[in-house]
PDB file of C-alpha atoms in Angstrom:
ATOM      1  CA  UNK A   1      56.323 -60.635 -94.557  1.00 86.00           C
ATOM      2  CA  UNK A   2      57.838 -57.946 -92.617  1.00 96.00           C
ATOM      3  CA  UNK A   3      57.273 -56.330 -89.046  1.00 98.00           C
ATOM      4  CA  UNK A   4      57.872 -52.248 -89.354  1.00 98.00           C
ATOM      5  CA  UNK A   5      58.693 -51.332 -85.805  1.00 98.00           C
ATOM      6  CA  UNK A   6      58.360 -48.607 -84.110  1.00 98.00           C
ATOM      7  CA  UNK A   7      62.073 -48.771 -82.384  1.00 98.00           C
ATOM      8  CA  UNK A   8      61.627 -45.337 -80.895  1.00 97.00           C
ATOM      9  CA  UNK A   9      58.912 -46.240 -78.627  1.00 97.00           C
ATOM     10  CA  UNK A  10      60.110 -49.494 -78.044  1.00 98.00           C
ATOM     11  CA  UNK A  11      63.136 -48.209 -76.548  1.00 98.00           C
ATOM     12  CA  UNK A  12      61.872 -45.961 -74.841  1.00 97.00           C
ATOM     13  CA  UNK A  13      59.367 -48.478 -72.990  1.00 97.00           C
ATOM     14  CA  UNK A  14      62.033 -50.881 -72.767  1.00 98.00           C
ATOM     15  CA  UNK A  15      64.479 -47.956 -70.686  1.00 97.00           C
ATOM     16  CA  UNK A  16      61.241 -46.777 -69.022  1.00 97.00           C
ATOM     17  CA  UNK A  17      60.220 -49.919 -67.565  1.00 97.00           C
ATOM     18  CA  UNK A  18      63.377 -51.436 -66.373  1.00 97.00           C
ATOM     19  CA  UNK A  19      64.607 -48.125 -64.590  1.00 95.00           C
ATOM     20  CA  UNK A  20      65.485 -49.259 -60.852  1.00 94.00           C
ATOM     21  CA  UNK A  21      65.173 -46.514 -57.867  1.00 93.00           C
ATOM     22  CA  UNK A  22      67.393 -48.495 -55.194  1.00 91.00           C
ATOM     23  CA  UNK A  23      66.878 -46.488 -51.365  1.00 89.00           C
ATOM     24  CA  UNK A  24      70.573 -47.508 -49.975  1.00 91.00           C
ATOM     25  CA  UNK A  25      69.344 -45.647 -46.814  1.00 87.00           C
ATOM     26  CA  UNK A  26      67.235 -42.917 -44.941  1.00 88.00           C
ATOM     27  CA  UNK A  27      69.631 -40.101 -47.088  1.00 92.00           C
ATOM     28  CA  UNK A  28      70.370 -42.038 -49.982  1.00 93.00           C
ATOM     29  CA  UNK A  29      68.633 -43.074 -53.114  1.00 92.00           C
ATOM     30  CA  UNK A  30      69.646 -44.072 -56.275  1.00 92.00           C
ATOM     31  CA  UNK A  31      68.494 -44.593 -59.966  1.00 93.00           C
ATOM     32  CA  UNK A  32      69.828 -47.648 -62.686  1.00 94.00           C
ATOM     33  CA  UNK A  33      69.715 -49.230 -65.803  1.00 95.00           C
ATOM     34  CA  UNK A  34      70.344 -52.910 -66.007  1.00 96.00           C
ATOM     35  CA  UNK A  35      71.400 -52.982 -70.164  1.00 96.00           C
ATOM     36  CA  UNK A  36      70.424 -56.570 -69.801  1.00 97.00           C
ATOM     37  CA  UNK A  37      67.286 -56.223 -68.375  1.00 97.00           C
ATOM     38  CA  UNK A  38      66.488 -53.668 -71.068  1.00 97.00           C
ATOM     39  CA  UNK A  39      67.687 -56.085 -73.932  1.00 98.00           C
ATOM     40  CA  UNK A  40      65.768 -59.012 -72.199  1.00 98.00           C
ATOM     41  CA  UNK A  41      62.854 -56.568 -72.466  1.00 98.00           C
ATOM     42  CA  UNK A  42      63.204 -55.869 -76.364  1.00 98.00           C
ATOM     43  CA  UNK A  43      63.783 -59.530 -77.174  1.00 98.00           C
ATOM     44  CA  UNK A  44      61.037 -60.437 -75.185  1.00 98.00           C
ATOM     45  CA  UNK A  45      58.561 -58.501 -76.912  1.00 97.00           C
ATOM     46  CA  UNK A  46      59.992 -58.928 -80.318  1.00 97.00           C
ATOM     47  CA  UNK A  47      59.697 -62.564 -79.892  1.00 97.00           C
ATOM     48  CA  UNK A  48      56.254 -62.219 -78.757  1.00 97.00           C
ATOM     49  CA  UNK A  49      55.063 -60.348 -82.403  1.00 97.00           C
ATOM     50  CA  UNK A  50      56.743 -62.749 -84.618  1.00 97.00           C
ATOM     51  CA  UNK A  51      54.947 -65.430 -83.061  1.00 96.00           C
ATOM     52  CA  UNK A  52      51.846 -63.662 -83.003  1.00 95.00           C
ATOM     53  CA  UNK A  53      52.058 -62.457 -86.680  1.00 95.00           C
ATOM     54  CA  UNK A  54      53.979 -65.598 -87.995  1.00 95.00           C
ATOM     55  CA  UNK A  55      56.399 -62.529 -89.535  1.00 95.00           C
ATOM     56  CA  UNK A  56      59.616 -63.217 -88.913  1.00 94.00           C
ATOM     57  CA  UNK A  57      61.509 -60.593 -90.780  1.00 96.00           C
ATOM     58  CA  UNK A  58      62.357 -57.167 -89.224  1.00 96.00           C
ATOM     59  CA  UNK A  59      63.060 -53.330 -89.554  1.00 98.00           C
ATOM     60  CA  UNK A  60      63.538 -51.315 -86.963  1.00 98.00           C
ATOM     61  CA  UNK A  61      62.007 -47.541 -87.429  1.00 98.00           C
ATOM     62  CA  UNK A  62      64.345 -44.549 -85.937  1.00 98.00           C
ATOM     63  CA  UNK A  63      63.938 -41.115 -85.567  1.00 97.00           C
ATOM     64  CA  UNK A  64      66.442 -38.508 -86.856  1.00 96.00           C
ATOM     65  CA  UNK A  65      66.010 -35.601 -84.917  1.00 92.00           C
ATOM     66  CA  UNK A  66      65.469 -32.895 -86.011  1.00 94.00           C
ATOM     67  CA  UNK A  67      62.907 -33.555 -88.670  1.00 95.00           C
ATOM     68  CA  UNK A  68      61.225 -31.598 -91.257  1.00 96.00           C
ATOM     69  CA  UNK A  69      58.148 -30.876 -88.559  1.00 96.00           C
ATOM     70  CA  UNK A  70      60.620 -28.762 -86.365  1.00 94.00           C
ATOM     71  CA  UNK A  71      61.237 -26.821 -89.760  1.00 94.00           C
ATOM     72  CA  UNK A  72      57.514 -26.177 -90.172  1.00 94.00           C
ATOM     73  CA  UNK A  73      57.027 -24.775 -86.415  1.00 92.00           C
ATOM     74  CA  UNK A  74      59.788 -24.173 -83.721  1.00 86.00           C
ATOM     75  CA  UNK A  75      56.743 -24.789 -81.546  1.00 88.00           C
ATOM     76  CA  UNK A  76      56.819 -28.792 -82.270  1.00 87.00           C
ATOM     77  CA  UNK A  77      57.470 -31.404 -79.572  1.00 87.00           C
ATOM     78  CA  UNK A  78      58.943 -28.237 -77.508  1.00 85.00           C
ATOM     79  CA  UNK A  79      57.269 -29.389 -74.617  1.00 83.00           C
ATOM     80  CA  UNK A  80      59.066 -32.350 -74.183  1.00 81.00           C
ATOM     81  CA  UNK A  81      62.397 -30.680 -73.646  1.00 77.00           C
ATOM     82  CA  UNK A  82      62.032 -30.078 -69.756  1.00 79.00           C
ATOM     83  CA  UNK A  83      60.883 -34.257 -69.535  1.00 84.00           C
ATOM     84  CA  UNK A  84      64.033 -36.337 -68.452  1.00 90.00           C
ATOM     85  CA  UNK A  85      64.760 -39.163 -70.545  1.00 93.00           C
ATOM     86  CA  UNK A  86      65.244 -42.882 -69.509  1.00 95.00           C
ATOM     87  CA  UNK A  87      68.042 -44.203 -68.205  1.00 96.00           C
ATOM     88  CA  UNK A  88      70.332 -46.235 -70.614  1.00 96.00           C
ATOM     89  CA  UNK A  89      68.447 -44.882 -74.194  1.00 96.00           C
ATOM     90  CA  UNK A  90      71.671 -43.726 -76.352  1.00 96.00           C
ATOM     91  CA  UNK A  91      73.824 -46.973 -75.422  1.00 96.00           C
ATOM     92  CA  UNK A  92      70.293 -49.100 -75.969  1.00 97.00           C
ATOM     93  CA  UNK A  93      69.927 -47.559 -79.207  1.00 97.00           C
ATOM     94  CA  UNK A  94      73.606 -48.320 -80.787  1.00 97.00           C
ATOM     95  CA  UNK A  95      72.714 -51.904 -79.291  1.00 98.00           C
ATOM     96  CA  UNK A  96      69.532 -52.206 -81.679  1.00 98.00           C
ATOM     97  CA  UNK A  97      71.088 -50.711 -84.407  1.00 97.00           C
ATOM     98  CA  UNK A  98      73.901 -53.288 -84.516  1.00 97.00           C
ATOM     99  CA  UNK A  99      71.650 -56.413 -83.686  1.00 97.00           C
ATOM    100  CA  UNK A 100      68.315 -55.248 -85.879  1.00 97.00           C
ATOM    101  CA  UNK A 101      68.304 -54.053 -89.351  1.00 97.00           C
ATOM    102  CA  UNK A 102      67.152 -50.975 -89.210  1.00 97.00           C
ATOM    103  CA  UNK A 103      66.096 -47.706 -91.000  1.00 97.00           C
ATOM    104  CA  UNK A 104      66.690 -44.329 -89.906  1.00 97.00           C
ATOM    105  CA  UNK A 105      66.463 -40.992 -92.497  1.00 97.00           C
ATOM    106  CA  UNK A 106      67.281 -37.430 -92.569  1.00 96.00           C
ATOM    107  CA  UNK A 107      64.331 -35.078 -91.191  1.00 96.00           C
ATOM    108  CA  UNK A 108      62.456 -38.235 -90.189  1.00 98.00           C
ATOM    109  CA  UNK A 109      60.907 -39.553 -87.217  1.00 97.00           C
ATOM    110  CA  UNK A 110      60.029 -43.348 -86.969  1.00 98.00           C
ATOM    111  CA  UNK A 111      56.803 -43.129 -87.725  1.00 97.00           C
ATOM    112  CA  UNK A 112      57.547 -41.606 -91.257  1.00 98.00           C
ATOM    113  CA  UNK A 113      59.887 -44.248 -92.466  1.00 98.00           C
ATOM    114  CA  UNK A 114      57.239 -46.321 -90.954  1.00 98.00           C
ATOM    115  CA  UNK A 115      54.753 -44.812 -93.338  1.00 98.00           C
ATOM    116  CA  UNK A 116      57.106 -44.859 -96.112  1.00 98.00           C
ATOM    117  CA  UNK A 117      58.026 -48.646 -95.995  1.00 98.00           C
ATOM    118  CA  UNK A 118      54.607 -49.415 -95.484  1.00 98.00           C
ATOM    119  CA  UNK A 119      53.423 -48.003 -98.749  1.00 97.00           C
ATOM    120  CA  UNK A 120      56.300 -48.804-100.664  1.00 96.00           C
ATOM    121  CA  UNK A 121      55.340 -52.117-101.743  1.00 94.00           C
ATOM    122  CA  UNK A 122      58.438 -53.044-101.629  1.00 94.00           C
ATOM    123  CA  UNK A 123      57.255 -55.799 -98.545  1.00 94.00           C
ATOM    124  CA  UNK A 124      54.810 -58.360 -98.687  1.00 91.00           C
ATOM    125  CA  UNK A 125      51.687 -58.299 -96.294  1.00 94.00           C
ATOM    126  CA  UNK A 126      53.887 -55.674 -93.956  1.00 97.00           C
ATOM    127  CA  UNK A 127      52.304 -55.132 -90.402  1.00 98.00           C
ATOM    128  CA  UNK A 128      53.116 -51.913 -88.259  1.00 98.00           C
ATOM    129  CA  UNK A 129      54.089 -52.561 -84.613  1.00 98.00           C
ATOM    130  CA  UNK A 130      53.494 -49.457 -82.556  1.00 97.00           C
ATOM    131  CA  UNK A 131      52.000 -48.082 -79.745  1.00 96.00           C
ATOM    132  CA  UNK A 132      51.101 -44.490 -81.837  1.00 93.00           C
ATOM    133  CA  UNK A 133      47.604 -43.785 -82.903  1.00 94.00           C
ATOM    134  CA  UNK A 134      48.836 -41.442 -85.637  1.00 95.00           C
ATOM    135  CA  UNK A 135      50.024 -44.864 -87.664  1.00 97.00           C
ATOM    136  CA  UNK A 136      46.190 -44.683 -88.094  1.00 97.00           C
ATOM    137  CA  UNK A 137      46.864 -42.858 -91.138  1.00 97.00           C
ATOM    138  CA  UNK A 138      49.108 -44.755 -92.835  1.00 98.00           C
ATOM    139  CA  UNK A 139      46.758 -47.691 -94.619  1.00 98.00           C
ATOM    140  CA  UNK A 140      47.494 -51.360 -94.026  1.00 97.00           C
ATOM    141  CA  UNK A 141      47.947 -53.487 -90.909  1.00 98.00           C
ATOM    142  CA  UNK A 142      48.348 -52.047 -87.553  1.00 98.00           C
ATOM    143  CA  UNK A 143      49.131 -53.426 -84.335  1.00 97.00           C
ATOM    144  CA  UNK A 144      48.996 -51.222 -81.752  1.00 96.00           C
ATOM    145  CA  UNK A 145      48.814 -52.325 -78.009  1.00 89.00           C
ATOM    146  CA  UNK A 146      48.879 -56.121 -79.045  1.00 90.00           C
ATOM    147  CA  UNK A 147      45.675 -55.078 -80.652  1.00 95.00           C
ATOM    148  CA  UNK A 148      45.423 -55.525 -84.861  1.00 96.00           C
ATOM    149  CA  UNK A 149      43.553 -52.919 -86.823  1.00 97.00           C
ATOM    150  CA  UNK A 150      43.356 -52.836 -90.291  1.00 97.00           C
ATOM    151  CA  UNK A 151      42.951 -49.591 -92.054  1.00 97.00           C
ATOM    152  CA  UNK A 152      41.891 -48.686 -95.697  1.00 97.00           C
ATOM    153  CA  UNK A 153      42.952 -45.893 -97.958  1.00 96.00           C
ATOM    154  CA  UNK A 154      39.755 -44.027 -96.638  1.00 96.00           C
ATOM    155  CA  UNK A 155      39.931 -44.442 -93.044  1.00 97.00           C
ATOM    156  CA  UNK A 156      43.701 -43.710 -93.346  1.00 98.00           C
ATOM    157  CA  UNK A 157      42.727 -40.235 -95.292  1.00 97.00           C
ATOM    158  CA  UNK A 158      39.777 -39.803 -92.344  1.00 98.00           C
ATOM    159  CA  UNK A 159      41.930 -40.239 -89.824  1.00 98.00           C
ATOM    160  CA  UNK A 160      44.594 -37.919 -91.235  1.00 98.00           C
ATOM    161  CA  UNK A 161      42.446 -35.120 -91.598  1.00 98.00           C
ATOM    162  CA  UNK A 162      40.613 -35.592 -88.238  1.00 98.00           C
ATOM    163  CA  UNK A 163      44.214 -35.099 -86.667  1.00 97.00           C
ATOM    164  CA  UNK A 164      44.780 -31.745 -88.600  1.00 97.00           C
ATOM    165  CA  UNK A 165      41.281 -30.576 -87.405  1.00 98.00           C
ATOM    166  CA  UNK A 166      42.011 -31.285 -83.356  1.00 97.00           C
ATOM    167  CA  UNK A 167      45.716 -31.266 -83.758  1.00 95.00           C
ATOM    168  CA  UNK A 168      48.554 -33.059 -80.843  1.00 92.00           C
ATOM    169  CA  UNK A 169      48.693 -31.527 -77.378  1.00 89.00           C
ATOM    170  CA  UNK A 170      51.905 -34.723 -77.301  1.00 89.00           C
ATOM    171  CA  UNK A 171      53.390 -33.088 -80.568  1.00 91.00           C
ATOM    172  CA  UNK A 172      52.327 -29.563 -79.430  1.00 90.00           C
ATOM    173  CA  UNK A 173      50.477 -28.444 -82.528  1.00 92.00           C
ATOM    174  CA  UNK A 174      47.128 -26.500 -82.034  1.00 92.00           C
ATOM    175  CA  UNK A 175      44.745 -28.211 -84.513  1.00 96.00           C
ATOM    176  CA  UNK A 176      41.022 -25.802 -84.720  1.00 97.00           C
ATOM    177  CA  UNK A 177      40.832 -24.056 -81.573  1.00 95.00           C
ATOM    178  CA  UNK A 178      37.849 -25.729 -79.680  1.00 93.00           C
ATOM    179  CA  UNK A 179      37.513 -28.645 -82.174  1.00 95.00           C
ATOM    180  CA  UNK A 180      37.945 -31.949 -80.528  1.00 96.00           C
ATOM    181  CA  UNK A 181      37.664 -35.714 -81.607  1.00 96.00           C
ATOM    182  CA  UNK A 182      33.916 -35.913 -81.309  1.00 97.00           C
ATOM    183  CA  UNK A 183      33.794 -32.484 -83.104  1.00 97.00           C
ATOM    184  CA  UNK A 184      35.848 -33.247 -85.932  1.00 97.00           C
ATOM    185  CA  UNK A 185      33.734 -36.505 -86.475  1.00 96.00           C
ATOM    186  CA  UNK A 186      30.700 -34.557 -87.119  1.00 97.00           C
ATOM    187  CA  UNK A 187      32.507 -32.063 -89.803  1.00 97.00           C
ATOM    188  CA  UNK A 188      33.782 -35.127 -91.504  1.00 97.00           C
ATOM    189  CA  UNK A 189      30.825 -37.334 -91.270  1.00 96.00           C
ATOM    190  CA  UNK A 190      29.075 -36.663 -94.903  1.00 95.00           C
ATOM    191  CA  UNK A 191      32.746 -36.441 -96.416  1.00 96.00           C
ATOM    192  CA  UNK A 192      33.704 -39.677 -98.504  1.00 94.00           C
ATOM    193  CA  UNK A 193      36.560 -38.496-100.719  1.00 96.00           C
ATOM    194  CA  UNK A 194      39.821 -36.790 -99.570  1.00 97.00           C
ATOM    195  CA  UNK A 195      38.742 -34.096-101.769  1.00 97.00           C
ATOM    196  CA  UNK A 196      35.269 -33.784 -99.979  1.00 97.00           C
ATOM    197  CA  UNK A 197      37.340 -34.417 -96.419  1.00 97.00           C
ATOM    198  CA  UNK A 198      39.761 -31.322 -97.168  1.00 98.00           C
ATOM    199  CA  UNK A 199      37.094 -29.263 -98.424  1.00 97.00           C
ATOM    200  CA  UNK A 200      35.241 -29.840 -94.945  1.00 98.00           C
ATOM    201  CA  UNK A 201      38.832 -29.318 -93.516  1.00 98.00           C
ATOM    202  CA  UNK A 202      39.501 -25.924 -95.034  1.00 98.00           C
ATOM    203  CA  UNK A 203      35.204 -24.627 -94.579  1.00 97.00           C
ATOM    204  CA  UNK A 204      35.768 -25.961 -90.695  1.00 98.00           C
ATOM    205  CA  UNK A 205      38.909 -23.395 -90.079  1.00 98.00           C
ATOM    206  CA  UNK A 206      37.901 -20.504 -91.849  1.00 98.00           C
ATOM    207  CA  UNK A 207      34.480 -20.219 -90.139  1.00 97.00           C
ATOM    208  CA  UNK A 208      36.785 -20.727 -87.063  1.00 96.00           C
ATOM    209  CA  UNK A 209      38.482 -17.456 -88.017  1.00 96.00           C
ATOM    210  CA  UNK A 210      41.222 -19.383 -89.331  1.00 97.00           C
ATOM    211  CA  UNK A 211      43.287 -19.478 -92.540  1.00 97.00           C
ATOM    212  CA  UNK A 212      43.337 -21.434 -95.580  1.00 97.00           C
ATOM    213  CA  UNK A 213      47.670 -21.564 -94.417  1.00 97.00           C
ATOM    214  CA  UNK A 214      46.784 -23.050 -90.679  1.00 97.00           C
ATOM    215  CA  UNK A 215      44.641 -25.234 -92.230  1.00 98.00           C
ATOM    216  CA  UNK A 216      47.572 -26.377 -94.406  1.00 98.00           C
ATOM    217  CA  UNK A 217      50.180 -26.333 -91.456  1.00 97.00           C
ATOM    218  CA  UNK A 218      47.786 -28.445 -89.487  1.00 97.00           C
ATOM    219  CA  UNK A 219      47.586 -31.265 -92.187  1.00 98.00           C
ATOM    220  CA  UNK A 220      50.861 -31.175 -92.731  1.00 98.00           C
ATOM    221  CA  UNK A 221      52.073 -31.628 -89.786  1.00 97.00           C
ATOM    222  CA  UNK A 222      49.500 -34.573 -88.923  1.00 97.00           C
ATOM    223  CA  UNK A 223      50.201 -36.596 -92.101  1.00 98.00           C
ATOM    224  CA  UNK A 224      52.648 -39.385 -91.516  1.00 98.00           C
ATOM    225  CA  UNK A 225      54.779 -39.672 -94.986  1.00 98.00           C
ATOM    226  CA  UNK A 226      54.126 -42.155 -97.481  1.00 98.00           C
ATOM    227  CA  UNK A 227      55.782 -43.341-100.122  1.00 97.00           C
ATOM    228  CA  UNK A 228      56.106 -40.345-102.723  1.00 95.00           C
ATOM    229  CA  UNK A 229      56.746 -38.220-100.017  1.00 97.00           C
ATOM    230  CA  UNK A 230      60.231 -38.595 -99.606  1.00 97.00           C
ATOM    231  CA  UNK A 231      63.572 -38.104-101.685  1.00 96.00           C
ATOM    232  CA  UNK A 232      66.223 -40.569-100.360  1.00 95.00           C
ATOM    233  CA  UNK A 233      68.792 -38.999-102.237  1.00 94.00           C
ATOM    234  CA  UNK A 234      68.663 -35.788-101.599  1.00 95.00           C
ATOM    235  CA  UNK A 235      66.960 -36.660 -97.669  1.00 93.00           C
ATOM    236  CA  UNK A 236      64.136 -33.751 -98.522  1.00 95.00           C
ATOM    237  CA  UNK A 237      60.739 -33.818 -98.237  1.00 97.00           C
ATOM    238  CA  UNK A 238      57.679 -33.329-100.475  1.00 96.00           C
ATOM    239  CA  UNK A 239      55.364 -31.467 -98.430  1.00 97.00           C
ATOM    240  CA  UNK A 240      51.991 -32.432 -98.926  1.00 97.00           C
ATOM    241  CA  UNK A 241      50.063 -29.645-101.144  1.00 97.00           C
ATOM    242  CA  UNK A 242      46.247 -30.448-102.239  1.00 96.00           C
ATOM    243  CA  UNK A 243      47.054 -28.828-105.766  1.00 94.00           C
ATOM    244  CA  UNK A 244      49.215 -31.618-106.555  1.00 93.00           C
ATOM    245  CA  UNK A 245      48.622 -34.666-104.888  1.00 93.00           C
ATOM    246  CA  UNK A 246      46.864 -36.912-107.195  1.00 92.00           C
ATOM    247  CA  UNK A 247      44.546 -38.478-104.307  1.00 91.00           C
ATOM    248  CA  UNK A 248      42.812 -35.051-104.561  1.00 92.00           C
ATOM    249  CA  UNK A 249      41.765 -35.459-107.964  1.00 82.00           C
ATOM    250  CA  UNK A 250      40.139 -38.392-107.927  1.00 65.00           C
ATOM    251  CA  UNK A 251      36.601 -40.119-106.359  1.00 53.00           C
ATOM    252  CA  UNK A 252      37.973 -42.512-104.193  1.00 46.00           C
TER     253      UNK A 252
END
């Protein structure tokens, strides 16, 4: 029974939340990291989720920038590159990674190896820990804001291709132009199968004046990887494609 962590985001929060702005005087202020405070923080709320989930073992999820998504469109995540980042995050990071076991891949961010582990089998009753709706779409157990959700194959698939209808303003990829959560409910609301779900997908963008190809850029850039999706070896991934994903040819 294994926790799949999100390590990005935790570090991030944990760097985030114990930045100190110290005023030393009327012309003077200053801005630090305590590393302790910060690995107080991560213990702390890693303690909190084992006893919560009675799941004691742990891999921490790392991104390994840049990932396959920057290949698809220069225009992804680049506006996050004017945001300062917290205090502390590199040395924080080569902290986890020696004290945690962790997994980190080539072209992958955390939430793909996430997605990967999750539906590899290889763990019994695994449980997500993030703070990402986009894990949504990966089936299985969530817990997201100390919240537990439980996802099946079909609300993983629904949620998927909701995302590649109304897109990320965070990741910075468009979605349908004028096609928002609500929206995207009602084109997917008769739709049981991913078949019937892409098919409502593709009909949605082209009588937005879309393409068939944005409606495939879109999808793939909202589906988190699962297990298939992924060569280890060779660090390459399987884009999804609907003309070969065996999901698509099926009724469930």
């Amino acid at each position: 029974m294994a926790l799949l962590i999100d390590a990005d985001w935790l570090l991030y929060a944990a760097c985030s939340a114990c930045e100190c702005d110290i005023r030393w005087d009327e012309w003077i202020n200053t801005l630090h990291l305590e590393q302790s405070d910060a690995k107080s923080y991560i213990t702390h709320q890693i303690d909190k989720w084992q006893e919560a989930t009675g799941h004691k073992e742990l891999v921490m999820c790392l991104s390994n920038y840049p990932t396959f998504r920057h290949q698809l469109s220069v225009e992804y995540k680049a506006n996050r590159t004017s945001r300062r980042k917290p205090l502390g995050l590199r040395d924080l990071r080569g902290w986890l990674s020696h004290e945690y076991p962790t997994r980190c891949h080539d072209n992958l961010e955390a939430d793909d190896v996430m997605g990967i582990l999750m539906t590899s089998g290889q763990y019994r009753d695994p449980i997500m820990v993030t703070a990402d709706k986009d894990m949504r779409t990966i089936p299985g157990k969530l817990l997201r804001m100390d919240v537990m959700e439980i996802n099946t194959i079909g609300d993983a698939n629904r949620n998927w291709m909701t995302q590649a209808l109304v897109g990320d303003t965070s990741d910075n990829y468009p979605g349908l132009k004028g096609t928002g959560p609500v929206k995207a409910e009602k084109l997917l609301a008769d739709c049981q199968t991913l078949p019937e779900m892409w098919d409502a997908v593709v009909s949605a963008y082209r009588k937005g004046g879309e393409t068939f190809g944005a409606a495939l850029l879109n999808a793939r850039m909202a589906r988190i990887l699962r297990y298939g999706d992924y060569d280890f070896t060779s660090g390459s991934v399987e884009l999804w494609d609907p003309d070969r994903d065996p999901a698509m040819k099926t009724n469930g």
